[in-house]
Amino acid sequence: MQLNLNTKKLGRHGLVIGIFLIIPIILFHPAILFDKTIERHDSQQWRSAAKAIIDFRDKANEEPLWTNSMFSGMPTTFISTIYDGDLIGPIKRTPFFLYGSYTVILISCICFYILLQTYKIDPLVAAIGSICYSCSSYVIIGYVAGHNSRIIAIAYLPLVVAGFNLIFNKKYRSGFIATAIGLAVEIDANHLQMTYYLALILVVLSIHQLIITIKEKDTTVYSRKIPILLAAVVIAIGANFGKLWDIIDYGKYSTRGKSELASRGSGLNKDYIFEFSNSIAEPLVLFIPNFYGGASQEKLSLNSNIAEALRSNGVSRNQIKDYVRAMPTYWGEQRLTAPYYVGAIAVFLAVLGIIILERRIKVWLIIVTALGILLSWGDHFESFNYFLFNYLPGYNKFRSVTFAILIAIFGISVLASLGLQKVLTSEKSLIKPLLTASAATGGFALLVAIFAGVGGYSAPVDKALLAQQWPQWLIDALREDRADLLRKDALRTAFYVVSATVMIFLILKKKISKQTGALIIVILTLLDIILIDKRYLNSSDFVKKQQVNFITSEADAFILNQSDSGERILNLLNPFNDATP
């Protein structure tokens, strides 16, 4: 009998891994099936910055530590450096492992799945949290932008948390291995901002677990747990010591080091750090993606208000198609942005988890989720975030604080799976808390849809549009479209919340089996998130795969033919943000 049960569980694990393998095919099928690729801006810039380094490495068969091609010359530390004795880098630098269209998403799903298995969660329930975290639009938008190191760091983050969990639960050997390997590859991804956010998650988790173990008078916290954690962390840091040493050394001379101006200390300028900050209501895009109109520019349909207004003023169909391809629908305060959506079902299940889970399980996750939101507010919550800027070690080294919403995405995704697991395993009726969570989330979404027409939906960008000779009637139509986008997505969110509620209700009433209900919720979750991802990653983003060729301009040819070295091309259009010259 025991063998039969294990076989069934093994089958469910296999089913979940099969789902994980299908996800990248859905998202990246033009690349996987038709050998296409995405022209990603930051990836192109990296290739440009690294070209001279790679050419020298291939020709001289030695490692350059300086490049003359960037600015007036700079170290290669943050561009392309291969360290002697690096055991992690050679594996991660293989095209399949690092840059494959699907491998990053797959690895992220698996790592988050491992984390949830440390809580002994049913495989199908664990799949829900893994999908919400790994396929959130936060990850997909970052991937499309070419933020490779950030997405890789995000993928390995859950594995480190899993290691900590295992050690605190006295699974010392597996916990040590997961922590050491997970943190080593996390640091190797070379995106210290994401590693910093991981550290904040681990601090909250560790304090929470230490309080529990001390209350329980568990002496192993000092004799085994902390020493093993420290040993794993030391090994992970040691595996990346050369890289970290160079970063620390280089940082002293960069904009993140101590300023020579008496009026400034160490770290980045405060205005620069908080330039991109979420407004107080903006984290609601985690639940309703178009709460603020979507990304800075969105494609509108030919049935939109703005298309109708253009038709009424004699604009041709082809011109309308061009107009609506990229409209400034976002009406928040940020100069550039995109909605980081974790899923309607995820938020609903997380709220359910907050209601029904035991304190010792949920408290640290609630704190983590709240922390991610507070950090993302940036200068919209000055008292908190300026205090951290001034006093939290290392916090003033990173900008774009909206990235901190990842911490909330992590917390919501874990809470969602834990909440559903509690529903499926509880012996008492949870219909009342189920309906409470559904009313709180789905009811809120319905209220937003009902009152969507009340807002003005004016945006800072509207002044620029007026300056560009946009007529007022066109801006009014755009504002109507912003309201429509909010209304439609609010109704969409309510639909998914109600659908998940019905499935759980049927499970509790024993109208359908737990496994069938869980599988349907997995499918709903996947459908919910993938459809939003497709707004920012669709077939038109893929082009025929070809080797990147650097076109030599007349200026390039002139400089390359000079006998003296040191000449540069000065790109007056964008000298500090374009590595192509």
PDB file of C-alpha atoms in Angstrom, residues 100-274:
ATOM      1  CA  GLY A 100      17.933  29.474 -23.507  1.00  0.00           C
ATOM      2  CA  SER A 101      14.496  31.029 -23.900  1.00  0.00           C
ATOM      3  CA  TYR A 102      12.854  28.454 -21.703  1.00  0.00           C
ATOM      4  CA  THR A 103      15.526  27.331 -19.253  1.00  0.00           C
ATOM      5  CA  VAL A 104      15.347  30.348 -16.949  1.00  0.00           C
ATOM      6  CA  ILE A 105      11.576  29.994 -16.522  1.00  0.00           C
ATOM      7  CA  LEU A 106      11.914  26.230 -16.075  1.00  0.00           C
ATOM      8  CA  ILE A 107      14.679  26.565 -13.472  1.00  0.00           C
ATOM      9  CA  SER A 108      12.661  29.182 -11.603  1.00  0.00           C
ATOM     10  CA  CYS A 109       9.587  26.925 -11.519  1.00  0.00           C
ATOM     11  CA  ILE A 110      11.631  23.992 -10.244  1.00  0.00           C
ATOM     12  CA  CYS A 111      13.419  26.038  -7.564  1.00  0.00           C
ATOM     13  CA  PHE A 112      10.146  27.466  -6.272  1.00  0.00           C
ATOM     14  CA  TYR A 113       8.617  24.001  -6.380  1.00  0.00           C
ATOM     15  CA  ILE A 114      11.492  22.693  -4.240  1.00  0.00           C
ATOM     16  CA  LEU A 115      10.847  25.518  -1.762  1.00  0.00           C
ATOM     17  CA  LEU A 116       7.169  24.594  -1.458  1.00  0.00           C
ATOM     18  CA  GLN A 117       8.068  20.931  -1.015  1.00  0.00           C
ATOM     19  CA  THR A 118       9.909  21.920   2.172  1.00  0.00           C
ATOM     20  CA  TYR A 119       6.424  22.771   3.477  1.00  0.00           C
ATOM     21  CA  LYS A 120       5.197  19.304   2.372  1.00  0.00           C
ATOM     22  CA  ILE A 121       2.677  20.819  -0.025  1.00  0.00           C
ATOM     23  CA  ASP A 122       0.749  18.669  -2.522  1.00  0.00           C
ATOM     24  CA  PRO A 123       2.495  18.763  -5.930  1.00  0.00           C
ATOM     25  CA  LEU A 124      -0.434  20.330  -7.809  1.00  0.00           C
ATOM     26  CA  VAL A 125      -0.903  22.978  -5.129  1.00  0.00           C
ATOM     27  CA  ALA A 126       2.825  23.712  -5.214  1.00  0.00           C
ATOM     28  CA  ALA A 127       2.582  24.133  -8.992  1.00  0.00           C
ATOM     29  CA  ILE A 128       0.248  27.106  -8.481  1.00  0.00           C
ATOM     30  CA  GLY A 129       2.739  29.090  -6.412  1.00  0.00           C
ATOM     31  CA  SER A 130       5.585  28.139  -8.754  1.00  0.00           C
ATOM     32  CA  ILE A 131       3.674  29.407 -11.784  1.00  0.00           C
ATOM     33  CA  CYS A 132       2.650  32.649 -10.068  1.00  0.00           C
ATOM     34  CA  TYR A 133       6.246  33.446  -9.068  1.00  0.00           C
ATOM     35  CA  SER A 134       8.103  32.256 -12.156  1.00  0.00           C
ATOM     36  CA  CYS A 135       5.639  33.425 -14.819  1.00  0.00           C
ATOM     37  CA  SER A 136       4.602  36.726 -13.267  1.00  0.00           C
ATOM     38  CA  SER A 137       4.764  39.601 -15.727  1.00  0.00           C
ATOM     39  CA  TYR A 138       7.632  40.921 -13.560  1.00  0.00           C
ATOM     40  CA  VAL A 139       9.770  38.058 -14.874  1.00  0.00           C
ATOM     41  CA  ILE A 140       8.511  38.134 -18.464  1.00  0.00           C
ATOM     42  CA  ILE A 141       8.884  41.911 -18.852  1.00  0.00           C
ATOM     43  CA  GLY A 142      12.403  41.675 -17.436  1.00  0.00           C
ATOM     44  CA  TYR A 143      13.234  38.873 -19.840  1.00  0.00           C
ATOM     45  CA  VAL A 144      11.962  40.819 -22.862  1.00  0.00           C
ATOM     46  CA  ALA A 145      14.017  43.832 -21.764  1.00  0.00           C
ATOM     47  CA  GLY A 146      17.132  41.645 -21.732  1.00  0.00           C
ATOM     48  CA  HIS A 147      17.733  41.783 -17.963  1.00  0.00           C
ATOM     49  CA  ASN A 148      19.378  38.352 -18.037  1.00  0.00           C
ATOM     50  CA  SER A 149      21.287  38.557 -14.769  1.00  0.00           C
ATOM     51  CA  ARG A 150      18.233  39.836 -12.879  1.00  0.00           C
ATOM     52  CA  ILE A 151      15.994  37.031 -14.154  1.00  0.00           C
ATOM     53  CA  ILE A 152      18.604  34.370 -13.407  1.00  0.00           C
ATOM     54  CA  ALA A 153      19.047  35.700  -9.862  1.00  0.00           C
ATOM     55  CA  ILE A 154      15.268  35.622  -9.404  1.00  0.00           C
ATOM     56  CA  ALA A 155      15.166  32.007 -10.615  1.00  0.00           C
ATOM     57  CA  TYR A 156      17.586  30.736  -7.956  1.00  0.00           C
ATOM     58  CA  LEU A 157      16.263  32.854  -5.076  1.00  0.00           C
ATOM     59  CA  PRO A 158      13.669  30.267  -3.890  1.00  0.00           C
ATOM     60  CA  LEU A 159      16.297  27.514  -3.721  1.00  0.00           C
ATOM     61  CA  VAL A 160      18.231  29.471  -1.102  1.00  0.00           C
ATOM     62  CA  VAL A 161      15.080  30.032   0.967  1.00  0.00           C
ATOM     63  CA  ALA A 162      14.353  26.307   0.658  1.00  0.00           C
ATOM     64  CA  GLY A 163      17.803  25.558   2.080  1.00  0.00           C
ATOM     65  CA  PHE A 164      17.203  27.811   5.075  1.00  0.00           C
ATOM     66  CA  ASN A 165      13.808  26.175   5.634  1.00  0.00           C
ATOM     67  CA  LEU A 166      15.307  22.695   5.575  1.00  0.00           C
ATOM     68  CA  ILE A 167      18.026  23.587   8.063  1.00  0.00           C
ATOM     69  CA  PHE A 168      15.557  25.198  10.458  1.00  0.00           C
ATOM     70  CA  ASN A 169      13.463  22.014  10.161  1.00  0.00           C
ATOM     71  CA  LYS A 170      16.525  19.889  11.049  1.00  0.00           C
ATOM     72  CA  LYS A 171      17.050  18.538   7.517  1.00  0.00           C
ATOM     73  CA  TYR A 172      20.707  19.473   7.837  1.00  0.00           C
ATOM     74  CA  ARG A 173      22.334  17.675   4.927  1.00  0.00           C
ATOM     75  CA  SER A 174      19.781  18.612   2.243  1.00  0.00           C
ATOM     76  CA  GLY A 175      19.460  22.116   3.704  1.00  0.00           C
ATOM     77  CA  PHE A 176      23.223  22.655   3.622  1.00  0.00           C
ATOM     78  CA  ILE A 177      23.449  21.504  -0.003  1.00  0.00           C
ATOM     79  CA  ALA A 178      20.483  23.605  -1.157  1.00  0.00           C
ATOM     80  CA  THR A 179      21.754  26.721   0.644  1.00  0.00           C
ATOM     81  CA  ALA A 180      25.361  26.422  -0.530  1.00  0.00           C
ATOM     82  CA  ILE A 181      24.555  25.611  -4.161  1.00  0.00           C
ATOM     83  CA  GLY A 182      21.563  27.938  -4.398  1.00  0.00           C
ATOM     84  CA  LEU A 183      23.374  30.938  -2.936  1.00  0.00           C
ATOM     85  CA  ALA A 184      26.515  30.251  -4.989  1.00  0.00           C
ATOM     86  CA  VAL A 185      24.645  30.327  -8.311  1.00  0.00           C
ATOM     87  CA  GLU A 186      22.502  33.227  -7.076  1.00  0.00           C
ATOM     88  CA  ILE A 187      25.601  35.363  -6.427  1.00  0.00           C
ATOM     89  CA  ASP A 188      27.168  34.155  -9.677  1.00  0.00           C
ATOM     90  CA  ALA A 189      24.186  35.621 -11.565  1.00  0.00           C
ATOM     91  CA  ASN A 190      25.827  38.953 -10.720  1.00  0.00           C
ATOM     92  CA  HIS A 191      22.735  40.992  -9.926  1.00  0.00           C
ATOM     93  CA  LEU A 192      23.453  42.154  -6.404  1.00  0.00           C
ATOM     94  CA  GLN A 193      20.185  44.077  -6.105  1.00  0.00           C
ATOM     95  CA  MET A 194      18.201  40.833  -6.345  1.00  0.00           C
ATOM     96  CA  THR A 195      20.664  39.133  -3.984  1.00  0.00           C
ATOM     97  CA  TYR A 196      20.129  42.029  -1.567  1.00  0.00           C
ATOM     98  CA  TYR A 197      16.374  41.478  -1.703  1.00  0.00           C
ATOM     99  CA  LEU A 198      17.002  37.772  -1.073  1.00  0.00           C
ATOM    100  CA  ALA A 199      19.017  38.766   2.000  1.00  0.00           C
ATOM    101  CA  LEU A 200      16.065  40.810   3.302  1.00  0.00           C
ATOM    102  CA  ILE A 201      13.763  37.790   2.858  1.00  0.00           C
ATOM    103  CA  LEU A 202      16.236  35.559   4.679  1.00  0.00           C
ATOM    104  CA  VAL A 203      16.626  38.040   7.547  1.00  0.00           C
ATOM    105  CA  VAL A 204      12.855  38.083   8.119  1.00  0.00           C
ATOM    106  CA  LEU A 205      12.649  34.272   7.850  1.00  0.00           C
ATOM    107  CA  SER A 206      15.630  33.736  10.160  1.00  0.00           C
ATOM    108  CA  ILE A 207      14.365  36.087  12.863  1.00  0.00           C
ATOM    109  CA  HIS A 208      10.969  34.417  12.712  1.00  0.00           C
ATOM    110  CA  GLN A 209      12.437  30.919  12.946  1.00  0.00           C
ATOM    111  CA  LEU A 210      14.875  31.891  15.707  1.00  0.00           C
ATOM    112  CA  ILE A 211      12.016  33.252  17.806  1.00  0.00           C
ATOM    113  CA  ILE A 212      10.129  29.962  17.334  1.00  0.00           C
ATOM    114  CA  THR A 213      13.108  27.762  18.211  1.00  0.00           C
ATOM    115  CA  ILE A 214      14.022  29.870  21.245  1.00  0.00           C
ATOM    116  CA  LYS A 215      10.417  29.723  22.494  1.00  0.00           C
ATOM    117  CA  GLU A 216      10.521  25.960  22.081  1.00  0.00           C
ATOM    118  CA  LYS A 217      13.889  25.900  23.919  1.00  0.00           C
ATOM    119  CA  ASP A 218      15.487  24.126  21.002  1.00  0.00           C
ATOM    120  CA  THR A 219      19.234  24.220  21.734  1.00  0.00           C
ATOM    121  CA  THR A 220      20.104  22.951  18.245  1.00  0.00           C
ATOM    122  CA  VAL A 221      19.579  26.489  16.993  1.00  0.00           C
ATOM    123  CA  TYR A 222      23.010  27.353  18.428  1.00  0.00           C
ATOM    124  CA  SER A 223      24.765  24.004  18.189  1.00  0.00           C
ATOM    125  CA  ARG A 224      23.726  23.014  14.655  1.00  0.00           C
ATOM    126  CA  LYS A 225      21.330  25.298  12.772  1.00  0.00           C
ATOM    127  CA  ILE A 226      23.252  28.581  12.861  1.00  0.00           C
ATOM    128  CA  PRO A 227      26.700  26.972  12.335  1.00  0.00           C
ATOM    129  CA  ILE A 228      25.447  24.968   9.345  1.00  0.00           C
ATOM    130  CA  LEU A 229      23.778  28.045   7.819  1.00  0.00           C
ATOM    131  CA  LEU A 230      26.948  30.084   8.273  1.00  0.00           C
ATOM    132  CA  ALA A 231      29.078  27.316   6.761  1.00  0.00           C
ATOM    133  CA  ALA A 232      26.823  27.131   3.674  1.00  0.00           C
ATOM    134  CA  VAL A 233      26.879  30.911   3.252  1.00  0.00           C
ATOM    135  CA  VAL A 234      30.681  31.035   3.599  1.00  0.00           C
ATOM    136  CA  ILE A 235      31.097  28.333   0.935  1.00  0.00           C
ATOM    137  CA  ALA A 236      28.736  30.178  -1.441  1.00  0.00           C
ATOM    138  CA  ILE A 237      30.590  33.445  -0.934  1.00  0.00           C
ATOM    139  CA  GLY A 238      33.932  31.680  -1.261  1.00  0.00           C
ATOM    140  CA  ALA A 239      32.890  30.239  -4.626  1.00  0.00           C
ATOM    141  CA  ASN A 240      32.367  33.812  -5.827  1.00  0.00           C
ATOM    142  CA  PHE A 241      35.139  35.488  -3.858  1.00  0.00           C
ATOM    143  CA  GLY A 242      37.100  36.834  -6.832  1.00  0.00           C
ATOM    144  CA  LYS A 243      34.015  38.401  -8.372  1.00  0.00           C
ATOM    145  CA  LEU A 244      32.810  39.897  -5.092  1.00  0.00           C
ATOM    146  CA  TRP A 245      36.246  41.278  -4.257  1.00  0.00           C
ATOM    147  CA  ASP A 246      36.457  43.019  -7.616  1.00  0.00           C
ATOM    148  CA  ILE A 247      32.950  44.434  -7.212  1.00  0.00           C
ATOM    149  CA  ILE A 248      33.756  45.841  -3.774  1.00  0.00           C
ATOM    150  CA  ASP A 249      37.020  47.301  -5.029  1.00  0.00           C
ATOM    151  CA  TYR A 250      35.476  48.764  -8.187  1.00  0.00           C
ATOM    152  CA  GLY A 251      32.530  50.159  -6.255  1.00  0.00           C
ATOM    153  CA  LYS A 252      34.784  52.611  -4.417  1.00  0.00           C
ATOM    154  CA  TYR A 253      35.572  54.359  -7.693  1.00  0.00           C
ATOM    155  CA  SER A 254      32.088  54.223  -9.237  1.00  0.00           C
ATOM    156  CA  THR A 255      29.047  56.398  -8.645  1.00  0.00           C
ATOM    157  CA  ARG A 256      28.153  54.000  -5.829  1.00  0.00           C
ATOM    158  CA  GLY A 257      31.343  54.842  -3.917  1.00  0.00           C
ATOM    159  CA  LYS A 258      32.194  57.826  -1.750  1.00  0.00           C
ATOM    160  CA  SER A 259      31.694  61.133  -3.542  1.00  0.00           C
ATOM    161  CA  GLU A 260      34.423  63.751  -3.740  1.00  0.00           C
ATOM    162  CA  LEU A 261      31.770  66.389  -3.108  1.00  0.00           C
ATOM    163  CA  ALA A 262      31.502  67.452   0.523  1.00  0.00           C
ATOM    164  CA  SER A 263      27.718  67.671   0.228  1.00  0.00           C
ATOM    165  CA  ARG A 264      27.387  63.973  -0.612  1.00  0.00           C
ATOM    166  CA  GLY A 265      28.401  60.807   1.167  1.00  0.00           C
ATOM    167  CA  SER A 266      28.697  57.300  -0.176  1.00  0.00           C
ATOM    168  CA  GLY A 267      26.199  55.694  -2.518  1.00  0.00           C
ATOM    169  CA  LEU A 268      23.939  56.825  -5.329  1.00  0.00           C
ATOM    170  CA  ASN A 269      22.098  60.109  -5.347  1.00  0.00           C
ATOM    171  CA  LYS A 270      18.754  59.925  -3.538  1.00  0.00           C
ATOM    172  CA  ASP A 271      16.779  61.360  -6.459  1.00  0.00           C
ATOM    173  CA  TYR A 272      18.395  58.854  -8.801  1.00  0.00           C
ATOM    174  CA  ILE A 273      17.549  55.909  -6.536  1.00  0.00           C
ATOM    175  CA  PHE A 274      13.905  56.905  -6.088  1.00  0.00           C
TER     176      PHE A 274
END
